[in-house]
Coordinates of C-alpha atoms and ligand atoms in Angstrom, one line a residue:
X1 CA -11.0 -12.7 24.1
X2 CA -11.4 -10.9 20.6
X3 CA -13.1 -13.0 17.7
X4 CA -11.8 -12.2 14.2
X5 CA -13.7 -13.1 11.2
X6 CA -11.0 -14.1 8.6
X7 CA -12.4 -15.3 5.5
X8 CA -8.9 -15.9 3.9
X9 CA -8.5 -12.9 1.4
X10 CA -5.5 -11.0 2.4
X11 CA -3.6 -9.5 5.3
X12 CA -5.6 -10.2 8.4
X13 CA -2.1 -10.7 10.3
X14 CA -1.8 -7.0 10.7
X15 CA -5.2 -6.7 12.6
X16 CA -4.4 -9.5 14.7
X17 CA -0.9 -8.1 15.5
X18 CA -2.6 -4.7 16.4
X19 CA -5.0 -6.4 18.7
X20 CA -2.5 -8.6 20.3
X21 CA -0.2 -5.4 20.8
X22 CA -2.9 -4.0 23.0
X23 CA -2.7 -6.9 25.4
X24 CA -5.9 -8.9 23.9
X25 CA -6.1 -12.6 22.6
X26 CA -7.5 -13.2 19.4
X27 CA -9.5 -16.4 18.0
X28 CA -10.5 -16.7 14.4
X29 CA -13.8 -17.8 13.2
X30 CA -13.9 -21.3 11.9
X31 CA -17.6 -21.8 12.2
X32 CA -21.1 -20.1 12.6
X33 CA -20.9 -21.1 16.3
X34 CA -17.9 -19.0 16.8
X35 CA -19.8 -16.1 15.6
X36 CA -22.8 -16.8 17.9
X37 CA -20.6 -16.9 20.9
X38 CA -18.4 -14.0 20.0
X39 CA -18.1 -11.1 22.6
X40 CA -16.3 -8.6 20.3
X41 CA -16.2 -9.3 16.8
X42 CA -13.7 -7.7 14.7
X43 CA -14.3 -8.2 10.8
X44 CA -11.5 -7.0 8.5
X45 CA -12.5 -6.9 4.9
X46 CA -9.8 -7.2 2.3
X47 CA -9.9 -7.1 -1.4
X48 CA -13.0 -7.4 -3.6
X49 CA -16.5 -7.0 -2.4
X50 CA -18.0 -9.7 -4.7
X51 CA -15.3 -12.2 -3.6
X52 CA -15.9 -11.4 0.0
X53 CA -19.8 -11.9 -0.1
X54 CA -19.3 -15.2 -2.0
X55 CA -16.9 -16.5 0.5
X56 CA -19.0 -15.7 3.3
X57 CA -22.3 -17.4 1.8
X58 CA -20.0 -20.5 0.8
X59 CA -18.9 -20.6 4.4
X60 CA -22.3 -20.1 5.8
X61 CA -21.4 -17.1 7.7
X62 CA -24.1 -14.7 6.5
X63 CA -26.9 -16.1 8.9
X64 CA -24.7 -15.8 11.8
X65 CA -23.2 -12.4 11.0
X66 CA -26.7 -10.9 10.6
X67 CA -27.9 -12.5 13.9
X68 CA -24.9 -11.0 15.7
X69 CA -25.4 -7.8 14.1
X70 CA -29.3 -7.5 14.9
X71 CA -28.4 -8.3 18.4
X72 CA -26.6 -5.1 18.5
X73 CA -23.4 -6.9 20.0
X74 CA -20.0 -5.2 19.5
X75 CA -18.7 -5.3 16.1
X76 CA -15.8 -3.6 14.4
X77 CA -15.5 -3.7 10.7
X78 CA -13.0 -2.5 8.6
X79 CA -12.8 -1.3 4.9
X80 CA -14.7 -3.7 2.7
X81 CA -16.4 -5.0 6.0
X82 CA -17.9 -1.5 6.4
X83 CA -19.2 -1.7 2.8
X84 CA -20.6 -5.0 3.5
X85 CA -23.0 -3.6 6.0
X86 CA -24.9 -1.7 3.2
X87 CA -27.3 -3.1 0.5
X88 CA -25.3 -3.3 -2.6
X89 CA -21.9 -2.3 -4.5
X90 CA -20.9 -1.1 -8.0
X91 CA -18.0 -3.2 -7.6
X92 CA -20.1 -6.6 -7.9
X93 CA -23.4 -5.4 -9.1
X94 CA -25.0 -9.0 -8.7
X95 CA -24.2 -9.5 -4.9
X96 CA -26.1 -8.3 -2.4
X97 CA -24.8 -7.0 1.0
X98 CA -25.9 -7.4 4.5
X99 CA -28.3 -4.5 4.4
X100 CA -27.8 -3.3 8.0
X101 CA -27.6 0.5 7.0
X102 CA -29.5 1.6 3.9
X103 CA -27.3 2.9 1.2
X104 CA -24.7 1.5 -1.7
X105 CA -21.2 1.4 -2.3
X106 CA -20.0 3.9 -5.2
X107 CA -16.6 3.9 -7.1
X108 CA -15.1 7.3 -6.6
X109 CA -15.8 9.8 -9.3
X110 CA -13.2 12.3 -8.9
X111 CA -10.2 13.6 -11.0
X112 CA -7.9 12.7 -8.2
X113 CA -6.0 9.5 -8.4
X114 CA -8.0 6.4 -7.6
X115 CA -7.5 4.3 -5.4
X116 CA -7.3 6.8 -2.6
X117 CA -4.3 5.6 -0.8
X118 CA -2.7 7.4 2.3
X119 CA -3.1 9.4 5.1
X120 CA -6.4 11.4 5.4
X121 CA -8.3 13.4 8.3
X122 CA -11.8 12.7 9.6
X123 CA -14.8 15.0 10.3
X124 CA -16.6 13.8 13.4
X125 CA -20.4 13.7 13.3
X126 CA -21.3 12.1 16.4
X127 CA -19.8 11.3 19.7
X128 CA -18.1 7.6 20.0
X129 CA -16.1 5.8 22.5
X130 CA -13.4 5.3 19.8
X131 CA -12.5 9.0 20.1
X132 CA -11.1 8.6 23.6
X133 CA -7.9 10.7 23.8
X134 CA -8.4 11.8 20.0
X135 CA -7.4 15.5 19.4
X136 CA -9.4 15.3 16.1
X137 CA -6.4 16.1 14.1
X138 CA -5.1 12.6 13.5
X139 CA -4.7 11.5 10.1
X140 CA -5.7 7.6 9.3
X141 CA -4.6 5.3 6.6
X142 CA -7.1 4.9 3.7
X143 CA -6.8 2.3 0.6
X144 CA -9.8 2.0 -1.4
X145 CA -11.6 2.8 -5.0
X146 CA -15.0 2.7 -3.6
X147 CA -17.0 4.3 -0.9
X148 CA -20.3 4.1 0.9
X149 CA -23.2 6.2 0.3
X150 CA -25.9 6.3 2.6
X151 CA -29.9 7.2 2.4
X152 CA -29.9 8.4 6.2
X153 CA -27.4 10.4 8.1
X154 CA -28.2 8.5 11.5
X155 CA -25.3 6.1 11.2
X156 CA -22.7 8.5 9.9
X157 CA -19.6 8.8 12.5
X158 CA -17.1 10.6 10.5
X159 CA -16.7 11.9 6.9
X160 CA -13.5 12.5 4.7
X161 CA -12.8 14.6 1.7
X162 CA -11.2 13.3 -1.3
X163 CA -12.4 15.3 -4.5
X164 CA -15.9 15.4 -2.3
X165 CA -17.1 14.5 1.1
X166 CA -17.7 10.8 1.6
X167 CA -18.7 8.8 4.6
X168 CA -15.5 7.5 6.2
X169 CA -17.0 5.5 9.2
X170 CA -20.3 4.6 10.6
X171 CA -21.6 3.9 14.1
X172 CA -25.0 2.2 14.9
X173 CA -25.4 1.2 18.6
X174 CA -22.6 -1.3 19.1
X175 CA -21.8 -1.6 15.6
X176 CA -18.7 0.3 14.4
X177 CA -17.0 0.0 10.9
X178 CA -14.3 2.4 9.3
X179 CA -13.2 2.8 5.7
X180 CA -9.8 3.4 7.1
X181 CA -7.6 1.0 8.5
X182 CA -6.9 1.4 12.1
X183 CA -4.4 -1.4 12.2
X184 CA -2.3 0.4 9.7
X185 CA -2.7 4.0 11.1
X186 CA -0.1 4.0 13.6
X187 CA -0.5 5.2 17.1
X188 CA -3.6 7.1 16.2
X189 CA -5.3 3.8 14.8
X190 CA -4.3 1.5 17.7
X191 CA -5.9 4.2 19.9
X192 CA -9.2 3.5 18.0
X193 CA -8.8 -0.2 18.3
X194 CA -8.1 0.0 22.0
X195 CA -11.1 2.4 22.6
X196 CA -13.5 -0.1 20.8
X197 CA -12.3 -3.0 22.6
X198 CA -12.8 -1.4 25.8
X199 CA -16.6 -1.5 25.8
X200 CA -16.8 0.6 29.3
X201 CA -15.3 3.9 27.7
X202 CA -17.3 6.9 27.5
X203 CA -18.7 8.4 24.1
X204 CA -16.7 11.7 23.5
X205 CA -16.4 14.0 20.7
X206 CA -12.9 15.3 19.8
X207 CA -12.0 18.9 20.5
X208 CA -10.7 20.0 17.1
X209 CA -11.9 18.5 13.9
X210 CA -10.8 20.1 10.5
X211 CA -13.3 21.9 8.5
X212 CA -11.8 20.1 5.6
X213 CA -9.8 17.2 5.3
X214 CA -6.7 16.7 2.9
X215 CA -4.7 13.6 2.0
X216 CA -1.1 13.7 3.0
X217 CA 2.0 13.5 0.9
X218 CA 3.6 10.3 1.9
X219 CA 7.3 9.6 2.9
X220 CA 8.3 6.1 2.3
X221 CA 11.3 4.4 3.7
X222 CA 12.6 1.9 1.2
X223 CA 15.0 -1.3 2.5
X224 CA 16.7 -2.9 -0.3
X225 CA 17.3 -6.3 1.2
X226 CA 19.8 -9.2 0.0
X227 CA 22.2 -11.8 1.3
X228 CA 25.6 -10.6 1.7
X229 CA 28.6 -12.8 0.9
X230 CA 28.3 -14.3 4.5
X231 CA 24.7 -15.4 3.7
X232 CA 23.2 -12.8 6.1
X233 CA 20.0 -11.1 5.0
X234 CA 21.0 -7.3 5.2
X235 CA 19.7 -3.9 4.2
X236 CA 22.0 -2.7 1.5
X237 CA 22.0 0.1 -1.1
X238 CA 23.4 0.8 -4.5
X239 CA 24.8 3.7 -6.4
X240 CA 22.9 3.6 -9.6
X241 CA 22.0 0.0 -8.6
X242 CA 25.6 -1.1 -7.9
X243 CA 25.4 -2.4 -4.3
X244 CA 29.1 -3.6 -3.9
X245 CA 31.7 -1.5 -2.5
X246 CA 35.4 -2.7 -2.5
X247 CA 33.9 -5.9 -3.9
X248 CA 31.5 -6.5 -0.9
X249 CA 27.9 -6.1 -0.5
X250 CA 27.1 -2.9 1.5
X251 CA 25.6 -3.7 4.8
X252 CA 23.6 -0.9 6.3
X253 CA 21.7 -2.9 9.0
X254 CA 19.2 -5.3 9.7
X255 CA 15.8 -5.2 8.0
X256 CA 13.5 -5.7 11.0
X257 CA 15.4 -3.4 13.3
X258 CA 15.6 -0.8 10.7
X259 CA 11.8 -1.0 9.7
X260 CA 10.9 -0.6 13.5
X261 CA 13.3 2.6 13.4
X262 CA 11.6 4.0 10.5
X263 CA 8.3 3.5 11.8
X264 CA 9.1 5.1 15.2
X265 CA 10.5 8.1 13.2
X266 CA 7.3 8.7 11.6
X267 CA 7.7 6.6 8.1
X268 CA 4.1 6.5 6.4
X269 CA 5.0 3.3 4.9
X270 CA 7.8 0.8 4.7
X271 CA 8.7 -0.9 1.5
X272 CA 11.3 -4.0 1.3
X273 CA 12.5 -5.1 -1.9
X274 CA 14.3 -8.4 -2.2
X275 CA 16.5 -7.2 -4.7
X276 CA 18.1 -10.5 -5.7
X277 CA 14.9 -12.6 -6.2
X278 CA 14.8 -12.6 -9.9
X279 CA 17.4 -15.4 -9.7
X280 CA 16.1 -17.2 -6.6
X281 CA 12.4 -18.6 -6.0
X282 CA 11.2 -16.2 -3.2
X283 CA 9.1 -19.0 -1.3
X284 CA 12.6 -20.7 -0.7
X285 CA 13.7 -17.7 0.8
X286 CA 12.3 -17.9 4.2
X287 CA 14.2 -15.2 5.8
X288 CA 12.3 -12.7 3.8
X289 CA 8.9 -14.1 4.8
X290 CA 10.2 -14.0 8.4
X291 CA 11.2 -10.4 8.2
X292 CA 7.7 -9.4 7.1
X293 CA 6.3 -11.7 9.9
X294 CA 8.6 -9.9 12.5
X295 CA 8.2 -6.7 11.2
X296 CA 4.3 -6.7 11.1
X297 CA 4.1 -7.6 14.8
X298 CA 5.2 -4.1 15.9
X299 CA 5.3 -1.8 12.8
X300 CA 1.5 -0.4 12.2
X301 CA 2.0 1.3 8.7
X302 CA 1.6 -0.4 5.5
X303 CA 4.0 -2.8 4.3
X304 CA 5.2 -3.4 0.7
X305 CA 7.2 -6.5 -0.6
X306 CA 8.7 -6.7 -3.9
X307 CA 11.1 -9.0 -5.7
X308 CA 10.4 -12.3 -7.4
X309 CA 6.9 -12.1 -7.7
X310 CA 6.2 -14.3 -10.9
X311 CA 5.2 -17.7 -12.1
X312 CA 8.0 -20.0 -11.3
X313 CA 8.6 -23.7 -12.1
X314 CA 11.2 -25.5 -9.9
X315 CA 13.8 -28.1 -10.5
X316 CA 11.4 -30.9 -10.0
X317 CA 8.8 -29.4 -12.5
X318 CA 6.5 -28.1 -9.9
X319 CA 4.8 -25.0 -10.7
X320 CA 4.1 -22.0 -8.5
X321 CA 1.9 -19.0 -9.8
X322 CA 2.8 -15.6 -9.1
X323 CA -0.5 -15.5 -7.1
X324 CA 0.8 -18.1 -4.8
X325 CA 3.9 -16.4 -4.2
X326 CA 2.2 -13.1 -3.4
X327 CA -0.5 -14.9 -1.2
X328 CA 2.4 -16.2 1.1
X329 CA 3.7 -12.7 1.4
X330 CA 0.1 -11.3 2.2
X331 CA -0.2 -13.9 4.7
X332 CA 3.2 -13.1 6.2
X333 CA 2.1 -9.5 7.0
X334 CA 2.6 -7.6 3.5
X335 CA -0.2 -5.2 2.5
X336 CA 0.9 -4.6 -1.0
X337 CA 3.2 -6.6 -3.3
X338 CA 5.4 -4.9 -5.9
X339 CA 6.2 -6.3 -9.5
X340 CA 9.2 -5.3 -11.3
X341 CA 10.8 -7.6 -14.2
X342 CA 7.5 -9.6 -14.7
X343 CA 5.5 -6.3 -15.3
X344 CA 7.8 -5.4 -18.1
X345 CA 7.5 -8.8 -19.8
X346 CA 3.7 -8.9 -19.3
X347 CA 3.6 -5.6 -21.1
X348 CA 5.9 -6.5 -24.0
X349 CA 3.5 -9.5 -24.5
X350 CA 0.4 -7.4 -24.6
X351 CA 1.7 -5.1 -27.0
X352 CA 2.8 -7.9 -29.1
X353 CA -0.4 -9.8 -29.2
X354 CA -2.7 -6.9 -28.6
X355 CA -4.7 -8.6 -25.9
X356 CA -4.4 -9.0 -22.2
X357 CA -4.8 -12.9 -21.3
X358 CA -6.3 -12.2 -17.8
X359 CA -4.0 -14.6 -16.4
X360 CA -0.9 -12.3 -15.9
X361 CA 0.5 -11.8 -12.4
X362 CA -0.8 -8.3 -12.2
X363 CA -4.5 -9.4 -13.4
X364 CA -4.5 -12.4 -11.0
X365 CA -3.3 -10.7 -7.9
X366 CA -5.6 -7.6 -8.6
X367 CA -8.5 -9.8 -8.9
X368 CA -8.1 -11.6 -5.7
X369 CA -6.4 -8.9 -3.4
X370 CA -7.9 -5.7 -5.2
X371 CA -5.9 -3.2 -7.5
X372 CA -4.7 -1.3 -4.6
X373 CA -2.4 -4.3 -3.4
X374 CA -0.7 -4.5 -6.7
X375 CA 2.2 -2.0 -7.0
X376 CA 4.4 -1.9 -10.2
X377 CA 8.1 -1.1 -9.4
X378 CA 9.8 0.5 -12.4
X379 CA 13.5 0.6 -12.9
X380 CA 14.1 3.0 -15.9
X381 CA 17.3 4.5 -17.3
X382 CA 17.6 7.6 -19.4
X383 CA 18.5 7.0 -23.2
X384 CA 19.1 10.4 -25.0
X385 CA 18.1 10.9 -28.7
X386 CA 18.5 13.9 -30.9
X387 CA 14.8 14.3 -32.0
X388 CA 11.3 13.5 -30.7
X389 CA 10.7 11.1 -33.5
X390 CA 14.1 9.2 -33.3
X391 CA 12.5 6.1 -31.7
X392 CA 9.1 4.8 -31.6
X393 CA 8.9 5.4 -27.7
X394 CA 7.4 8.2 -25.6
X395 CA 10.1 10.9 -25.9
X396 CA 10.4 14.0 -23.8
X397 CA 12.2 17.2 -24.3
X398 CA 14.6 17.5 -21.4
X399 CA 16.3 20.5 -19.6
X400 CA 19.5 18.3 -18.8
X401 CA 21.0 17.6 -22.3
X402 CA 22.8 14.3 -23.1
X403 CA 26.4 13.9 -23.3
X404 CA 26.5 14.9 -26.9
X405 CA 24.2 17.9 -26.3
X406 CA 21.0 15.8 -27.1
X407 CA 17.8 17.4 -26.1
X408 CA 15.6 14.6 -26.0
X409 CA 15.2 11.4 -24.1
X410 CA 13.1 8.2 -23.3
X411 CA 13.0 6.1 -20.3
X412 CA 14.1 2.7 -21.0
X413 CA 12.5 0.0 -18.8
X414 CA 15.1 -2.6 -17.3
X415 CA 14.4 -6.1 -15.9
X416 CA 16.7 -8.1 -13.4
X417 CA 17.6 -5.3 -11.2
X418 CA 18.7 -3.0 -14.1
X419 CA 20.8 -5.6 -15.6
X420 CA 18.9 -6.1 -18.9
X421 CA 17.6 -3.0 -20.9
X422 CA 14.5 -3.6 -22.9
X423 CA 12.6 -2.1 -25.9
X424 CA 10.0 -0.6 -23.9
X425 CA 9.6 2.8 -22.3
X426 CA 8.5 3.6 -18.8
X427 CA 5.4 5.7 -19.7
X428 CA 4.0 3.0 -22.0
X429 CA 4.8 0.3 -19.5
X430 CA 2.8 2.2 -16.6
X431 CA 0.2 3.0 -18.9
X432 CA -0.6 -0.7 -19.7
X433 CA -0.1 -1.7 -16.1
X434 CA -2.9 0.4 -15.1
X435 CA -5.2 -1.3 -17.7
X436 CA -4.3 -4.5 -16.4
X437 CA -5.2 -3.6 -12.8
X438 CA -2.1 -2.2 -11.1
X439 CA -3.1 0.1 -8.2
X440 CA 0.1 2.3 -7.8
X441 CA 3.5 3.0 -9.5
X442 CA 6.8 2.9 -7.7
X443 CA 8.8 4.8 -10.1
X444 CA 12.8 4.4 -9.4
X445 CA 15.2 5.9 -11.8
X446 CA 18.5 4.0 -12.3
X447 CA 20.5 7.5 -13.2
X448 CA 19.3 9.0 -10.0
X449 CA 19.6 6.1 -7.6
X450 CA 22.0 6.7 -4.7
X451 CA 23.2 10.1 -6.0
X452 CA 21.7 12.5 -3.4
X453 CA 20.9 14.9 -6.4
X454 CA 17.2 15.0 -6.3
X455 CA 14.3 13.1 -7.9
X456 CA 14.0 13.1 -11.6
X457 CA 11.2 15.2 -11.9
X458 CA 10.9 15.1 -15.8
X459 CA 10.4 11.2 -15.3
X460 CA 7.9 11.8 -12.6
X461 CA 5.8 14.3 -14.5
X462 CA 5.8 12.2 -17.9
X463 CA 4.5 9.1 -16.0
X464 CA 2.0 11.1 -13.9
X465 CA 0.3 12.6 -17.0
X466 CA 0.1 9.1 -18.5
X467 CA -1.9 7.4 -15.5
X468 CA -4.7 8.0 -12.9
X469 CA -3.5 5.6 -10.4
X470 CA -0.9 7.1 -7.5
X471 CA 2.6 7.4 -8.4
X472 CA 5.4 7.0 -5.9
X473 CA 8.5 9.2 -6.8
X474 CA 11.8 7.4 -6.0
X475 CA 15.6 7.6 -6.3
X476 CA 17.7 10.7 -5.7
X477 CA 16.7 12.1 -2.6
X478 CA 19.5 13.8 -0.8
X479 CA 17.9 16.6 1.3
X480 CA 14.6 17.6 2.8
X481 CA 14.4 20.2 0.1
X482 CA 14.1 17.5 -2.5
X483 CA 11.0 16.0 -1.0
X484 CA 9.4 19.6 -1.2
X485 CA 10.6 19.9 -4.8
X486 CA 9.1 16.8 -6.0
X487 CA 5.6 17.4 -4.1
X488 CA 5.6 20.9 -5.8
X489 CA 6.9 20.4 -8.8
X490 CA 5.1 17.0 -9.9
X491 CA 1.8 15.4 -8.8
X492 CA 3.5 12.5 -7.3
X493 CA 1.4 11.2 -4.3
X494 CA 4.3 9.8 -2.3
X495 CA 8.2 9.7 -2.3
X496 CA 10.4 7.2 -1.4
X497 CA 13.9 7.4 -0.2
X498 CA 16.7 4.9 1.2
X499 CA 20.2 6.1 1.4
X500 CA 19.5 9.1 3.3
X501 CA 17.6 7.5 5.8
X502 CA 20.0 4.5 6.3
X503 CA 23.1 6.7 6.4
X504 CA 21.1 8.9 8.9
X505 CA 22.0 12.0 6.9
X506 CA 18.5 13.5 6.8
X507 CA 16.2 11.4 9.2
X508 CA 12.6 11.0 8.5
X509 CA 11.4 13.4 11.5
X510 CA 13.5 16.2 10.0
X511 CA 12.1 15.7 6.5
X512 CA 8.6 16.0 7.9
X513 CA 9.3 18.8 10.2
X514 CA 10.9 20.9 7.4
X515 CA 7.5 20.0 5.2
X516 CA 5.2 20.5 8.0
X517 CA 3.9 24.2 7.4
X518 CA 4.6 23.9 3.4
X519 CA 2.5 20.9 2.4
X520 CA 0.1 18.5 3.8
X521 CA 1.7 15.7 5.5
X522 CA 1.2 13.3 8.5
X523 CA 2.9 15.0 11.3
X524 CA 5.3 12.9 13.3
Ligands
1PR601 O1 12.1 -7.6 -10.7 O2 10.0 -8.2 -9.3 O3 12.2 -9.3 -8.9 O4 11.8 -7.0 -8.3 C1 13.1 -6.7 -8.0 C2 13.0 -5.2 -7.3 O5 14.1 -5.1 -6.7 C3 12.6 -4.3 -8.0 O6 11.6 -3.2 -7.3 C4 13.9 -3.4 -8.2 O7 13.7 -2.0 -8.4 C5 14.6 -3.6 -7.0 N1 16.2 -3.8 -7.2 C6 16.7 -4.7 -8.1 N2 18.0 -4.4 -7.8 C7 18.3 -3.3 -7.2 C8 19.5 -2.8 -7.0 O8 19.5 -1.8 -6.2 N3 20.6 -3.3 -7.4 N4 16.9 -1.9 -6.1 C9 17.0 -3.0 -6.9 C10 16.1 -1.0 -6.4 C11 15.7 1.3 -6.0 C12 15.1 2.0 -5.0 C13 15.9 2.5 -4.0 C14 15.5 4.0 -4.6 C15 16.1 5.0 -3.4 N5 16.3 0.0 -5.6 O9 14.1 1.2 -4.3 O10 15.6 2.4 -2.8 O11 16.3 4.4 -5.8 O12 17.3 4.9 -3.3 P1 18.2 6.4 -2.9 O13 16.9 7.1 -2.1 O14 19.1 5.8 -2.0 O15 18.4 7.3 -4.2 P2 11.5 -8.2 -9.5

């Protein structure tokens, strides 16, 4: 029996699913007594450090937790739960931590994109039972803007490089905690959890550890999901966002099944986009929640869900906030939500009034679940102009002139799945979204979508220059070479594709094999 400390702040379903996939039973903590009688306690920390400490205090869980830790009973902390073991955090200066390990939590100070999102390696500093059957070359999934800094190296279990070397896990007696997410780290992460749960395993040190670790460029499989004309939820795919062929919605497979296939083929993340959610209310769309619940049972990489995340008032006048919609998705197994149309409307309002309200979906969700949980999905379309000052938008000089020889273009934001163009450019949109608290940009391109002609490198470079958060390049992948191109000619942290994977033209494994010796990736 494994006891799980769920304080209600995010996606703990994945942790439960990962532990259950190892044949264990999970019970969750409801009161102090549950911690007192725990045999092995797993504490997945999600979201904001200050919010976590406050909830633990309100629920009167700090004392029993300290008792458990001081008694040196088996404990596994994940992400913010690692940070909780230290004295304090820059994320919430007024809040004190549990103080089990001397030190503090600091925000990353690096020129690299923050949050640190993706698959990175570890350098093992001491033996541990969690490294049984571990080669040392594995990559694990990180997602955080803050990291711990300790005054004594005794407890340091691993370090990782991201701009500089930081502590990526600790071990003190029976207390183990990792900054990375084992429940999201595929087979390598499951192995770590399995080793922790079996307290009889020997302590070992992996054979080969890297001298320096490097963040891998991520390959993401995207599943555009909608109901077809028969009412079945299917994975579809458009050409420049048009998903109909001979009048029917293209059906390329079943969402849960395809997600599982892409996971086993080596996808680093899976993204679901509920592409018609702008006209329906997604909480009524139970099948989509079910897709997440089922997928998260056996897909142990990060899951993003987008579509319809916005405030909504139903026919009876009942109001649902975007935060409530997102919370339902997180509870169903999502790690990140993506906001499309609503982000455009929010930014238009901020630009009009000159101020942020603090109440937008981006701000509210980022406050509760952390910036890293909020992705902005951008659906831009090229608009050609004759001169850089022809419009009051961010205009770029393009190598691919327009139909009338225009040498300049800007990228117009659209809403409702490309159906409505707005007077806002993608560069401005992403810049303002970052200021509002978004943690990542999913950068589609309507002109390139489904064309197999390669990513729009000019668009990606323009956006990448404007923001410091990670950018996922999307739309147009037609070959493994296109992935190499996007990772070498832009600074995109990840590349997403749909059509070539669905049509099995180039499977994910083949893309990764091609990239293997050329750039840093997570090997299959
Ligand atoms: O506006 O918050 O409700 O979110 C709706 C979401 O649905 C947005 O993220 C939007 O991008 C997406 N969406 C809406 N309509 C469509 C459509 O295709 N008709 N799909 C759509 C967008 C684009 C990519 C695609 C890549 C890669 N799909 O996600 O998967 O372009 O394709 P490729 O590799 O085949 O070229 P909201």
